[in-house]
Coordinates of C-alpha atoms in Angstrom, one line a residue:
M1 CA -12.3 10.9 23.5
E2 CA -14.9 8.2 23.3
L3 CA -13.1 6.6 20.4
H4 CA -10.0 6.2 22.5
K5 CA -12.0 4.6 25.3
R6 CA -13.5 2.2 22.8
G7 CA -9.9 1.3 21.6
I8 CA -8.8 0.6 25.2
E9 CA -11.8 -1.8 25.6
L10 CA -11.1 -3.6 22.4
A11 CA -7.3 -3.6 22.3
N12 CA -7.0 -7.3 21.7
T13 CA -9.1 -7.3 18.6
E14 CA -7.4 -9.4 15.9
I15 CA -6.0 -7.0 13.3
D16 CA -3.6 -6.8 10.3
W17 CA -1.4 -4.9 12.6
E18 CA 0.8 -7.9 13.3
A19 CA 1.5 -8.6 9.6
Y20 CA 2.3 -4.9 9.1
M21 CA 4.8 -5.0 12.0
Q22 CA 6.4 -8.2 10.8
Q23 CA 7.0 -6.6 7.4
A24 CA 8.3 -3.4 9.0
S25 CA 10.7 -5.4 11.1
Q26 CA 12.2 -7.2 8.1
Y27 CA 12.7 -3.8 6.4
L28 CA 14.3 -2.3 9.5
N29 CA 16.6 -5.3 9.7
G30 CA 18.0 -4.6 6.3
E31 CA 15.8 -6.5 3.8
R32 CA 15.5 -4.5 0.6
D33 CA 14.2 -7.2 -1.8
Y34 CA 10.5 -6.6 -1.9
T35 CA 9.7 -10.1 -2.9
M36 CA 11.3 -11.4 0.3
I37 CA 9.3 -9.2 2.7
K38 CA 6.4 -11.2 4.2
G39 CA 4.0 -11.2 7.1
G40 CA 1.4 -13.5 8.7
T41 CA -1.1 -12.6 6.0
G42 CA 1.3 -13.3 3.1
P43 CA 3.8 -11.3 1.0
L44 CA 4.1 -7.5 1.1
V45 CA 1.7 -6.1 -1.5
Y46 CA 1.7 -2.4 -0.7
P47 CA 4.0 0.3 -2.1
A48 CA 6.9 1.9 -0.3
V49 CA 5.1 4.7 1.6
H50 CA 3.2 1.9 3.4
V51 CA 6.5 0.5 4.6
A52 CA 7.8 3.9 5.7
I53 CA 4.7 4.7 7.7
Y54 CA 4.5 1.4 9.5
S55 CA 8.2 1.3 10.1
L56 CA 7.8 4.6 12.0
L57 CA 4.9 3.1 13.9
Y58 CA 7.0 0.1 14.6
K59 CA 9.5 2.3 16.3
I60 CA 7.2 4.4 18.4
T61 CA 4.9 1.5 19.5
E62 CA 7.7 -0.7 21.0
E63 CA 8.1 -2.9 17.9
G64 CA 4.3 -3.0 17.5
K65 CA 3.6 -4.4 21.0
N66 CA 2.0 -1.2 22.3
I67 CA -1.3 -1.5 20.4
L68 CA -3.0 1.0 22.7
L69 CA -0.6 3.7 21.7
A70 CA -1.1 2.7 18.0
Q71 CA -4.9 3.0 18.5
A72 CA -4.5 6.4 20.2
A73 CA -2.4 7.5 17.2
F74 CA -5.1 6.3 14.8
T75 CA -7.7 8.1 16.9
W76 CA -6.0 11.4 16.3
L77 CA -5.5 10.5 12.7
Y78 CA -9.2 9.9 12.3
L79 CA -10.1 13.3 14.0
A80 CA -7.5 15.1 11.8
I81 CA -8.8 13.6 8.6
L82 CA -12.4 14.3 9.7
M83 CA -11.6 18.0 10.2
L84 CA -9.9 18.0 6.7
V85 CA -13.0 16.3 5.1
M86 CA -15.3 18.9 6.7
G87 CA -13.0 21.6 5.3
C88 CA -13.3 20.1 1.8
Y89 CA -17.1 19.9 2.2
R90 CA -17.3 23.6 3.3
K91 CA -15.0 24.7 0.4
A92 CA -17.3 22.9 -2.0
K93 CA -20.3 24.6 -0.3
A94 CA -22.0 21.5 0.8
P95 CA -25.0 22.0 3.1
P96 CA -24.6 21.5 6.9
Y97 CA -27.1 18.7 7.0
L98 CA -24.5 16.4 5.5
F99 CA -22.0 16.8 8.3
P100 CA -23.6 14.3 10.8
L101 CA -23.2 11.6 8.3
L102 CA -19.4 12.2 8.3
V103 CA -19.1 11.1 12.0
L104 CA -21.7 8.4 12.5
S105 CA -20.2 5.4 10.7
K106 CA -19.5 2.4 12.9
R107 CA -17.6 0.6 10.2
L108 CA -15.4 3.6 9.6
H109 CA -14.5 3.8 13.3
S110 CA -13.6 0.2 13.2
I111 CA -11.3 0.6 10.1
F112 CA -9.4 3.4 11.9
L113 CA -9.4 2.5 15.6
L114 CA -9.6 -1.3 15.7
R115 CA -8.1 -2.5 12.4
L116 CA -5.3 0.2 11.9
F117 CA -5.5 -0.4 8.2
N118 CA -3.2 1.5 5.8
D119 CA -6.3 2.7 4.0
C120 CA -6.6 5.2 6.8
F121 CA -3.4 6.9 5.6
A122 CA -4.3 6.6 2.0
V123 CA -7.7 8.2 2.3
G124 CA -6.0 10.9 4.4
F125 CA -3.6 11.7 1.6
L126 CA -6.5 11.7 -0.8
F127 CA -8.3 14.4 1.0
V128 CA -5.1 16.4 1.5
A129 CA -4.9 16.3 -2.3
I130 CA -8.5 17.4 -2.7
Y131 CA -8.1 20.2 -0.2
A132 CA -4.9 21.4 -1.8
Y133 CA -6.4 21.4 -5.3
Q134 CA -9.5 23.2 -4.0
H135 CA -7.2 26.0 -2.8
R136 CA -5.1 25.8 -6.0
I137 CA -2.0 24.6 -4.3
F138 CA -1.3 22.2 -7.1
T139 CA 2.3 21.2 -6.1
V140 CA 1.2 20.2 -2.6
G141 CA -1.9 18.4 -4.0
S142 CA 0.2 16.4 -6.5
V143 CA 2.7 15.3 -3.8
A144 CA -0.1 14.3 -1.4
Y145 CA -1.8 12.3 -4.2
S146 CA 1.4 10.5 -5.0
L147 CA 2.0 9.7 -1.4
G148 CA -1.5 8.2 -1.3
V149 CA -0.7 6.0 -4.3
G150 CA 2.5 5.1 -2.6
T151 CA 0.5 4.0 0.4
K152 CA -2.0 1.9 -1.4
M153 CA -2.5 1.6 -5.2
S154 CA -6.3 1.9 -4.7
L155 CA -5.8 5.6 -5.2
L156 CA -4.9 5.0 -8.8
L157 CA -8.7 5.0 -9.4
A158 CA -8.6 8.8 -9.0
G159 CA -5.8 9.1 -11.5
P160 CA -8.0 10.1 -14.5
A161 CA -9.8 12.7 -12.5
V162 CA -6.5 14.2 -11.2
G163 CA -5.2 14.4 -14.8
I164 CA -8.3 16.1 -16.0
I165 CA -8.2 18.7 -13.2
L166 CA -4.5 19.5 -13.8
L167 CA -5.0 19.8 -17.6
Q168 CA -7.8 22.3 -17.2
A169 CA -6.6 24.2 -14.1
L170 CA -3.1 24.7 -15.4
P171 CA -1.3 25.6 -18.6
L172 CA -0.1 22.5 -20.4
R173 CA 3.5 22.8 -19.3
R174 CA 2.6 23.2 -15.7
A175 CA 0.2 20.3 -15.8
L176 CA 2.9 18.1 -17.3
S177 CA 5.2 19.2 -14.6
A178 CA 2.7 18.3 -11.9
A179 CA 2.3 14.9 -13.5
F180 CA 6.0 14.5 -13.6
L181 CA 6.2 15.4 -9.9
I182 CA 3.7 12.7 -9.1
S183 CA 5.9 10.1 -10.8
Q184 CA 9.1 11.6 -9.2
V185 CA 7.6 11.1 -5.7
Q186 CA 7.0 7.4 -6.6
F187 CA 10.6 7.0 -7.7
V188 CA 12.0 8.7 -4.6
V189 CA 10.0 6.7 -2.1
A190 CA 10.9 3.4 -3.9
M191 CA 14.6 4.1 -4.0
P192 CA 15.5 1.8 -1.1
F193 CA 14.1 -1.1 -3.1
L194 CA 14.7 -0.3 -6.8
P195 CA 18.5 -0.9 -6.9
V196 CA 18.1 -4.4 -5.4
N197 CA 15.1 -5.7 -7.4
A198 CA 13.2 -3.1 -9.3
R199 CA 11.0 -5.6 -11.2
G200 CA 10.2 -7.3 -7.9
Y201 CA 9.2 -4.0 -6.3
L202 CA 6.9 -3.0 -9.1
S203 CA 5.3 -6.4 -9.5
R204 CA 4.5 -6.6 -5.7
A205 CA 3.7 -3.0 -4.9
F206 CA 1.5 -2.5 -8.0
E207 CA 0.2 -6.1 -8.6
F208 CA -2.8 -5.8 -11.0
S209 CA -3.1 -9.5 -11.5
R210 CA -3.9 -10.4 -7.9
Q211 CA -6.6 -13.1 -7.5
F212 CA -9.1 -12.2 -4.8
L213 CA -10.9 -14.9 -2.8
Y214 CA -14.7 -15.1 -3.0
K215 CA -15.1 -15.7 0.7
W216 CA -13.9 -12.1 1.5
T217 CA -15.8 -10.2 -1.1
V218 CA -18.2 -7.6 0.2
N219 CA -19.6 -6.4 -3.1
W220 CA -20.2 -9.4 -5.4
R221 CA -21.4 -12.1 -3.0
F222 CA -24.7 -12.3 -4.9
V223 CA -22.8 -13.6 -7.9
D224 CA -22.0 -17.3 -8.1
E225 CA -18.4 -18.1 -7.2
D226 CA -17.6 -19.6 -10.6
I227 CA -18.7 -16.4 -12.3
F228 CA -16.9 -14.3 -9.7
L229 CA -13.6 -16.1 -10.4
S230 CA -14.0 -16.2 -14.2
R231 CA -11.9 -14.1 -16.6
E232 CA -15.1 -13.1 -18.4
F233 CA -16.5 -11.4 -15.3
A234 CA -13.3 -9.5 -14.8
M235 CA -13.4 -8.3 -18.4
V236 CA -17.0 -7.2 -18.0
L237 CA -16.0 -5.1 -15.0
I238 CA -13.0 -3.6 -16.7
T239 CA -15.1 -2.7 -19.7
A240 CA -17.8 -1.2 -17.5
N241 CA -15.1 0.9 -15.6
L242 CA -13.8 2.2 -18.9
C243 CA -17.2 3.0 -20.3
L244 CA -18.2 4.9 -17.2
L245 CA -14.9 6.9 -17.2
S246 CA -15.5 7.7 -20.9
L247 CA -19.0 8.8 -20.2
F248 CA -18.0 11.1 -17.4
F249 CA -15.0 12.4 -19.3
A250 CA -17.1 13.2 -22.4
T251 CA -20.2 14.7 -20.7
R252 CA -19.1 16.0 -17.3
W253 CA -15.4 16.4 -16.7
L254 CA -14.7 18.7 -19.6
K255 CA -17.2 21.3 -18.7
P256 CA -14.7 23.9 -17.4
S257 CA -13.0 24.0 -20.9
G258 CA -16.4 24.0 -22.7
Q259 CA -14.9 21.7 -25.3
S260 CA -15.8 18.4 -26.9
V261 CA -13.5 15.5 -26.5
Q262 CA -12.0 16.2 -29.9
G263 CA -11.5 19.8 -29.1
F264 CA -9.9 19.0 -25.8
V265 CA -7.4 16.6 -27.4
S266 CA -6.7 19.2 -30.1
A267 CA -6.0 21.8 -27.4
L268 CA -3.3 19.6 -26.0
W269 CA -1.3 20.0 -29.3
N270 CA -2.4 23.6 -29.9
P271 CA -2.7 25.2 -26.4
P272 CA -5.3 27.9 -26.0
S273 CA -4.4 31.6 -25.5
P274 CA -3.5 32.7 -21.9
L275 CA -6.9 34.4 -21.6
A276 CA -8.8 31.3 -22.6
Q277 CA -6.7 29.1 -20.3
Q278 CA -7.5 31.5 -17.4
Q279 CA -11.2 31.4 -18.1
T280 CA -11.0 27.6 -18.1
S281 CA -9.0 27.5 -14.9
L282 CA -11.6 29.8 -13.2
C283 CA -14.2 27.1 -13.7
V284 CA -12.1 24.3 -12.0
T285 CA -13.9 25.2 -8.8
P286 CA -13.6 23.5 -5.4
S287 CA -16.9 21.8 -6.1
F288 CA -15.7 20.6 -9.5
V289 CA -12.4 19.3 -8.0
M290 CA -14.2 17.3 -5.2
T291 CA -17.0 16.0 -7.5
T292 CA -14.5 14.8 -10.2
I293 CA -12.1 13.0 -7.8
L294 CA -14.8 11.4 -5.7
S295 CA -16.9 10.3 -8.8
A296 CA -13.7 8.7 -10.3
M297 CA -13.2 6.8 -7.0
G298 CA -16.9 5.8 -7.0
I299 CA -16.7 4.5 -10.5
G300 CA -13.6 2.4 -9.7
L301 CA -15.1 1.0 -6.5
L302 CA -18.4 0.2 -8.3
C303 CA -16.5 -1.8 -10.9
A304 CA -14.0 -3.4 -8.6
R305 CA -13.6 -7.2 -8.8
S306 CA -13.7 -7.5 -5.0
L307 CA -14.1 -4.9 -2.2
H308 CA -13.0 -5.8 1.3
Y309 CA -14.2 -4.1 4.5
Q310 CA -11.4 -1.6 4.7
F311 CA -12.3 -0.1 1.3
Y312 CA -15.2 1.5 3.1
A313 CA -12.6 4.1 4.1
Y314 CA -12.8 5.5 0.6
I315 CA -16.6 5.4 0.4
A316 CA -17.9 6.6 3.8
W317 CA -16.8 10.2 3.5
A318 CA -17.6 10.4 -0.2
T319 CA -21.2 9.2 -0.1
P320 CA -22.9 12.2 1.5
F321 CA -21.3 14.6 -1.0
L322 CA -22.0 12.5 -4.1
L323 CA -25.6 12.0 -3.0
W324 CA -26.0 15.7 -2.6
K325 CA -24.5 16.3 -6.0
A326 CA -27.0 13.8 -7.3
R327 CA -29.6 16.3 -6.1
L328 CA -31.4 13.8 -3.9
H329 CA -33.8 15.0 -1.2
P330 CA -32.1 15.1 2.2
V331 CA -34.4 12.3 3.4
A332 CA -33.3 10.2 0.5
I333 CA -29.6 10.9 1.2
Y334 CA -30.0 9.7 4.8
A335 CA -32.0 6.7 3.6
V336 CA -29.2 5.6 1.2
W337 CA -26.5 6.3 3.8
V338 CA -28.4 4.1 6.4
A339 CA -28.8 1.3 3.9
Q340 CA -25.1 1.4 2.9
E341 CA -23.9 1.6 6.5
W342 CA -26.0 -1.5 7.3
A343 CA -24.6 -3.4 4.4
W344 CA -21.0 -2.7 5.3
N345 CA -21.6 -3.8 8.9
V346 CA -22.9 -7.3 7.9
Y347 CA -20.2 -9.8 8.6
P348 CA -19.7 -12.0 6.8
S349 CA -21.4 -10.5 3.7
T350 CA -24.6 -12.0 2.4
K351 CA -26.2 -11.9 -1.0
A352 CA -28.6 -9.3 0.3
S353 CA -25.9 -7.0 1.9
S354 CA -23.7 -7.3 -1.2
M355 CA -26.6 -6.3 -3.4
V356 CA -27.2 -3.2 -1.2
V357 CA -23.4 -2.4 -1.4
V358 CA -23.4 -2.4 -5.2
G359 CA -26.8 -0.7 -5.4
C360 CA -25.7 2.2 -3.2
L361 CA -22.5 2.7 -5.2
F362 CA -24.6 2.6 -8.5
I363 CA -27.0 5.2 -7.1
Q364 CA -24.0 7.5 -6.2
V365 CA -22.2 7.1 -9.5
M366 CA -25.2 7.4 -11.8
G367 CA -26.9 9.9 -9.5
V368 CA -23.9 12.3 -9.6
W369 CA -23.8 12.0 -13.4
W370 CA -27.5 12.8 -13.7
G371 CA -27.5 15.5 -11.0
T372 CA -24.6 17.5 -12.7
G373 CA -26.1 17.3 -16.2
N374 CA -27.5 20.8 -16.2
E375 CA -24.8 22.3 -13.9
S376 CA -23.1 25.3 -15.4
P377 CA -19.3 25.2 -15.5
N378 CA -19.2 28.5 -13.5
E379 CA -22.1 27.8 -11.2
H380 CA -19.9 27.6 -8.1
L381 CA -17.8 30.7 -8.9
P382 CA -18.3 33.8 -6.8
I383 CA -20.6 36.3 -8.5
D384 CA -17.9 38.8 -9.2
M385 CA -15.8 36.1 -11.0
R386 CA -18.8 34.9 -13.0
S387 CA -19.3 38.4 -14.3
H388 CA -15.6 38.7 -15.1
R389 CA -15.6 35.4 -17.0
Q390 CA -18.8 36.4 -18.9
E391 CA -17.3 39.7 -20.0
H392 CA -14.3 38.0 -21.5
A393 CA -16.4 35.3 -23.1
D394 CA -18.5 38.1 -24.8

């Protein structure tokens, strides 16, 4: 329990915990207008699941005063998610030499144990969704993904990947039902706030127009502040994001169906036969699920206007897998990981550290695209399933 000991030593570290507790207190005292809930760091800008989680923590930590208890809870949360991540890696048949990288990140330990960020819960829900989709438990996976989005909207970055997985793994009606379930969960968790001020809730919980401060950016410090704050720079990043998503969609994410973009879209209106759908579904393997979701997150983070230190929660456990899928040599994987870990531990960020942050994300995104270019859609199927699929294809 070394992590817990470290938490006891650093219990007085300044954290966002106070703001979270102030927001939870206002909610528990009856405030239901989202625009009126505020904390020391400003207005509440996270969705309703965040409020529910930290309201529960408010109660069990003596109104947020027992920080040691909170840190102990986050220690167990970290260990639980770590085991889950390892389970996802094993299901995707990742090699054992990646596993040490999952436990060595100093910055990730800080995010969980010292800062108590809501990103810890969001990334937990993300890997619950991945694990459930890998095991073809699509209802659980969809609920978990929606709860993650309801904790922090950063998980919307994985939305395109989740949609592609559902549309290829399930018949169209079931895929649409799963998508509807995701939206239903969002509606249910927001019910305490929607009757009072629905527009206020949506504008605050999912605020896409938020202006980020240059002094806190981890990724674009090497860009001049005037450029960073400009609308043109934002549009370049949005365009790059859409182009990369389109590239992956057209050349990588449709491999299970074996169709072109045009053929895939046509199949939505004219669904394939049950046999053809089954063959496609078989190719939505655990490796495909994890690669698709993590690459979508990587694309979004690479093209993000501003990354703060807590966003490393979404990167740290994805990097080893994506670098492996990029078919890099183990030594190169460890080298990139060390460079990235160094960059995220530089505070405040510098031009050099931010260039390394963006460079490492670029290597992961373009590396996984390059590395999966010649990957067969049924490469990760068991041998008996490959034979079964080939017989039907013939």
